[in-house]
Amino acid sequence: MSYAKGGKQIEKLIINGGKQLNGEVVVDKAKNSILPILASTLLCPERCIIHNNPDYTDIRNMCHILADLGAGVIVDGDNLIIDNSTTTKYFIAPDLAKVIRSSIFALGALLGRFGKARVSYPGGCDIGLRPIDLHLKGLRDLGVDIQESHGLINCDASRIHGGEVYLDYPSVGATENLIMASTVGKKRKTIIHNAAKEPEIEDLQNFINAMGGKVKGAGTSTITIESVDQLHGTIFTPIADRIIAGTYLIAGAMTGGEISVVGCEPYLLQALIDKLIKSSCKVDTKGDKIILRASGKRKCFGFVETLPYPGFPTDLQAQILTMATICRGNSVIRENLFEARYKYVPELIKMGANVVVRDRTAFVSGVRELQGASVYASDLRGGVALVLAGLVARGYTTVNDIWHIDRGYRHIEQTLSELGADIQRI
Ligand code: UD1
């Protein structure tokens, strides 16, 4: 593997567009479940095994953080074995925290395990500012003393108590941190109001409960946590990645093929399925299988705005906008969550797309076809959207900086090739 300065891989994807995709994809497990689950293993001084590890680079980086804190981390086939019996450190090194924003999830878990934690301020990232005020306010409401200085956050949970916490906004990360900070310790009950309802939070609840925790209500806006003295090791299989499933469905819709995604409960993707049907795709569901049939040109789906779950996911915004570029008619997309999530749009415009972005709203007029170009991924989902564009563009598209995509998709070129795409990694 070759790396550019700064340790980033310099691999790229070359796509010869215009091939219809057909076939079945078994969806990998969810990055956004596994990252907080890995953080929550810090709460447990015994061995935990996570099955079906998809080995995205974000997961590897989270494992580096755990190892740096003292955990034993073993990758055995597709099992991830984490042993936190040896973990002693409660300070996340800033250079590691910089690589993966989700290191902030370790804050609540470190407080639960050691009663103290020191993490660095995550700052901005590829898709916007990513503040953590809601995490810190929630923890303060629970009695955690927090001192911020020189970009470091020092937390002392020696006086942590239960009680009711209201989140001003249903933040996924803040909800997960508050759950983890409240799971272990002297008998207390914590209630989180206006919690985020994302399915990955329910998965975290199931994992914590499998370790002996007492968390109830995840998936609704009120979550109750009764603390327990200690957790025990467990074996767990996380849920499938609904964003990956959605990405492949959109690939089928754009290329006019028939794609089945297997392993992801259809209700998790209802907001997307609605737009695909509006775009004249046929969508059938059978158990945990979603079957999409698309032929001819897509119709525009009108308006879509990103919202907390069960609304349309911000992590599928770039992919649906890219589909809109080749739909008949005009579409409007509004991004409500992250202010810098249209960085991929100038790259799409290079490929012939007709998109105008004003503040948080993108106006898209469908064009007859996109043309291949050399484009640069600027973040994970924006990067995968450029791959989707390449699949339908005339001629060759080179997607550079694909290390962004590897953060959350495993061997994307292999999956797409198996579906009939002409794509290679060089
Ligand atoms: C998680 C997901 C990410 C997804 C996002 C929204 C993981 C690893 N990442 O990110 O892929 O796009 O949910 O579904 O699970 N906010 C604040 N203050 C805070 C926290 C958040 O203002 O303290 C704002 C954010 O700027 C954003 C909104 O709340 O506008 C949602 O953020 P949040 O739900 O916290 O997303 P993450 O947990 O960071």
Short mmCIF file of C-alpha atoms in Angstrom, two decimals, residues 157-353:
data_model
loop_
_atom_site.label_atom_id
_atom_site.label_comp_id
_atom_site.label_asym_id
_atom_site.label_seq_id
_atom_site.Cartn_x
_atom_site.Cartn_y
_atom_site.Cartn_z
CA ALA A 157 -16.92 12.44 37.69
CA SER A 158 -16.32 11.85 41.40
CA ARG A 159 -19.61 13.67 42.13
CA ILE A 160 -21.63 12.26 39.26
CA HIS A 161 -25.27 11.71 40.12
CA GLY A 162 -28.39 10.47 38.39
CA GLY A 163 -31.35 12.65 37.48
CA GLU A 164 -33.04 13.99 34.41
CA VAL A 165 -31.12 15.51 31.50
CA TYR A 166 -32.75 17.34 28.60
CA LEU A 167 -30.82 17.59 25.33
CA ASP A 168 -31.58 20.84 23.47
CA TYR A 169 -31.05 18.88 20.25
CA PRO A 170 -31.18 15.09 19.78
CA SER A 171 -27.44 14.65 19.18
CA VAL A 172 -26.38 11.07 18.49
CA GLY A 173 -22.93 11.42 20.06
CA ALA A 174 -24.18 13.32 23.14
CA THR A 175 -26.89 10.70 23.74
CA GLU A 176 -24.30 7.91 23.50
CA ASN A 177 -21.83 9.68 25.79
CA LEU A 178 -24.49 10.28 28.44
CA ILE A 179 -25.58 6.63 28.31
CA MET A 180 -21.99 5.45 28.74
CA ALA A 181 -21.23 7.88 31.58
CA SER A 182 -24.33 6.65 33.45
CA THR A 183 -24.01 2.88 32.99
CA VAL A 184 -21.58 1.86 35.77
CA GLY A 185 -21.22 3.07 39.36
CA LYS A 186 -23.01 3.71 42.63
CA LYS A 187 -26.75 3.05 42.43
CA ARG A 188 -28.43 5.85 40.50
CA LYS A 189 -31.04 6.39 37.80
CA THR A 190 -30.52 8.72 34.84
CA ILE A 191 -33.18 9.78 32.36
CA ILE A 192 -32.24 11.41 29.05
CA HIS A 193 -35.04 13.45 27.45
CA ASN A 194 -35.06 14.44 23.77
CA ALA A 195 -32.50 11.71 23.14
CA ALA A 196 -31.51 10.90 19.57
CA LYS A 197 -33.49 7.93 18.20
CA GLU A 198 -30.99 6.54 15.69
CA PRO A 199 -30.98 2.72 15.42
CA GLU A 200 -27.26 2.68 16.23
CA ILE A 201 -28.13 3.97 19.73
CA GLU A 202 -30.45 1.01 20.20
CA ASP A 203 -27.56 -1.22 19.14
CA LEU A 204 -25.33 0.41 21.77
CA GLN A 205 -28.08 -0.19 24.36
CA ASN A 206 -28.27 -3.87 23.33
CA PHE A 207 -24.51 -4.24 23.61
CA ILE A 208 -24.35 -2.58 27.03
CA ASN A 209 -27.24 -4.73 28.25
CA ALA A 210 -25.48 -7.84 26.90
CA MET A 211 -22.58 -6.84 29.20
CA GLY A 212 -25.05 -6.68 32.13
CA GLY A 213 -26.05 -3.03 31.94
CA LYS A 214 -29.56 -1.66 32.49
CA VAL A 215 -30.44 0.72 29.66
CA LYS A 216 -34.03 1.11 28.44
CA GLY A 217 -35.83 3.17 25.85
CA ALA A 218 -33.17 3.63 23.14
CA GLY A 219 -34.92 4.18 19.82
CA THR A 220 -37.38 6.52 21.57
CA SER A 221 -36.71 10.04 22.79
CA THR A 222 -36.58 9.02 26.47
CA ILE A 223 -33.78 6.74 27.63
CA THR A 224 -33.47 5.47 31.19
CA ILE A 225 -30.24 4.11 32.62
CA GLU A 226 -29.94 2.38 35.98
CA SER A 227 -26.31 2.07 36.95
CA VAL A 228 -24.82 -1.32 37.80
CA ASP A 229 -21.75 -2.18 39.90
CA GLN A 230 -19.87 -3.95 37.15
CA LEU A 231 -20.19 -5.20 33.58
CA HIS A 232 -19.03 -8.55 32.23
CA GLY A 233 -17.57 -9.60 28.88
CA THR A 234 -19.86 -10.57 26.02
CA ILE A 235 -20.06 -11.58 22.37
CA PHE A 236 -22.04 -9.34 20.04
CA THR A 237 -22.98 -8.89 16.38
CA PRO A 238 -23.75 -5.26 15.46
CA ILE A 239 -26.53 -4.19 13.10
CA ALA A 240 -26.01 -3.68 9.37
CA ASP A 241 -24.95 -0.32 8.00
CA ARG A 242 -28.09 1.40 6.70
CA ILE A 243 -26.01 4.07 4.96
CA ILE A 244 -24.04 1.48 2.96
CA ALA A 245 -27.31 -0.30 2.10
CA GLY A 246 -28.77 3.02 0.94
CA THR A 247 -25.68 3.82 -1.12
CA TYR A 248 -25.95 0.56 -3.09
CA LEU A 249 -29.69 1.05 -3.62
CA ILE A 250 -28.97 4.49 -5.07
CA ALA A 251 -26.25 2.93 -7.28
CA GLY A 252 -28.91 0.53 -8.64
CA ALA A 253 -31.37 3.37 -9.16
CA MET A 254 -28.83 5.50 -11.02
CA THR A 255 -27.57 2.72 -13.30
CA GLY A 256 -31.04 1.36 -14.05
CA GLY A 257 -30.43 -2.11 -12.66
CA GLU A 258 -31.89 -4.55 -10.18
CA ILE A 259 -30.11 -4.58 -6.85
CA SER A 260 -30.97 -6.47 -3.66
CA VAL A 261 -29.43 -5.48 -0.36
CA VAL A 262 -29.51 -8.11 2.33
CA GLY A 263 -29.13 -7.82 6.09
CA CYS A 264 -30.60 -4.36 6.66
CA GLU A 265 -34.13 -4.05 8.04
CA PRO A 266 -36.13 -2.07 5.43
CA TYR A 267 -37.84 0.17 8.01
CA LEU A 268 -34.42 1.69 8.78
CA LEU A 269 -34.36 3.13 5.24
CA GLN A 270 -37.99 4.23 4.91
CA ALA A 271 -37.07 7.87 4.22
CA LEU A 272 -34.82 6.83 1.31
CA ILE A 273 -37.21 4.19 -0.04
CA ASP A 274 -39.91 6.88 -0.29
CA LYS A 275 -37.64 9.03 -2.50
CA LEU A 276 -36.61 6.05 -4.66
CA ILE A 277 -40.25 5.20 -5.31
CA LYS A 278 -40.96 8.87 -6.17
CA SER A 279 -38.08 8.59 -8.67
CA SER A 280 -39.94 5.76 -10.43
CA CYS A 281 -38.01 2.82 -8.96
CA LYS A 282 -39.88 -0.30 -7.84
CA VAL A 283 -38.96 -1.28 -4.31
CA ASP A 284 -40.01 -4.56 -2.67
CA THR A 285 -39.08 -5.79 0.75
CA LYS A 286 -38.94 -9.31 2.12
CA GLY A 287 -37.65 -9.83 5.66
CA ASP A 288 -34.28 -8.11 5.84
CA LYS A 289 -33.98 -7.86 2.06
CA ILE A 290 -34.69 -4.76 -0.03
CA ILE A 291 -35.09 -5.33 -3.77
CA LEU A 292 -34.85 -2.33 -6.09
CA ARG A 293 -35.75 -2.45 -9.77
CA ALA A 294 -35.02 0.56 -11.94
CA SER A 295 -35.33 1.00 -15.65
CA GLY A 296 -35.33 4.00 -17.98
CA LYS A 297 -34.56 7.50 -16.75
CA ARG A 298 -35.21 8.49 -13.13
CA LYS A 299 -37.90 11.09 -12.36
CA CYS A 300 -36.94 13.85 -9.93
CA PHE A 301 -38.10 13.29 -6.35
CA GLY A 302 -38.85 16.94 -5.60
CA PHE A 303 -37.70 18.08 -2.17
CA VAL A 304 -35.69 16.33 0.49
CA GLU A 305 -34.26 17.67 3.75
CA THR A 306 -31.93 15.94 6.18
CA LEU A 307 -33.28 15.42 9.69
CA PRO A 308 -32.52 13.32 12.77
CA TYR A 309 -33.77 9.70 12.51
CA PRO A 310 -36.35 8.69 11.32
CA GLY A 311 -35.97 11.63 8.93
CA PHE A 312 -33.80 11.50 5.82
CA PRO A 313 -30.20 10.79 6.96
CA THR A 314 -27.56 13.46 6.40
CA ASP A 315 -25.17 10.58 5.63
CA LEU A 316 -27.18 9.88 2.43
CA GLN A 317 -27.52 13.52 1.35
CA ALA A 318 -24.54 13.48 -1.05
CA GLN A 319 -25.68 10.23 -2.66
CA ILE A 320 -29.30 11.36 -3.23
CA LEU A 321 -28.16 14.73 -4.57
CA THR A 322 -25.89 12.91 -7.01
CA MET A 323 -28.84 10.83 -8.18
CA ALA A 324 -30.81 14.06 -8.67
CA THR A 325 -28.16 15.32 -11.10
CA ILE A 326 -29.32 12.74 -13.67
CA CYS A 327 -33.06 12.73 -12.86
CA ARG A 328 -35.56 14.30 -15.23
CA GLY A 329 -36.58 17.68 -13.75
CA ASN A 330 -35.57 19.76 -10.74
CA SER A 331 -34.88 18.71 -7.16
CA VAL A 332 -34.17 20.71 -4.03
CA ILE A 333 -32.07 19.38 -1.17
CA ARG A 334 -31.73 21.01 2.21
CA GLU A 335 -28.95 20.02 4.60
CA ASN A 336 -30.02 20.82 8.15
CA LEU A 337 -27.33 19.08 10.18
CA PHE A 338 -23.82 19.88 8.96
CA GLU A 339 -22.98 23.24 7.44
CA ALA A 340 -20.05 22.11 5.25
CA ARG A 341 -21.59 19.07 3.65
CA TYR A 342 -21.64 20.23 0.02
CA LYS A 343 -17.86 20.20 -0.59
CA TYR A 344 -18.26 17.47 -3.21
CA VAL A 345 -20.62 19.64 -5.33
CA PRO A 346 -17.86 21.51 -7.26
CA GLU A 347 -16.46 18.10 -8.22
CA LEU A 348 -19.88 17.02 -9.54
CA ILE A 349 -20.08 20.29 -11.49
CA LYS A 350 -16.73 19.36 -13.11
CA MET A 351 -18.54 16.24 -14.34
CA GLY A 352 -21.30 18.32 -15.95
CA ALA A 353 -23.84 18.42 -13.10
#
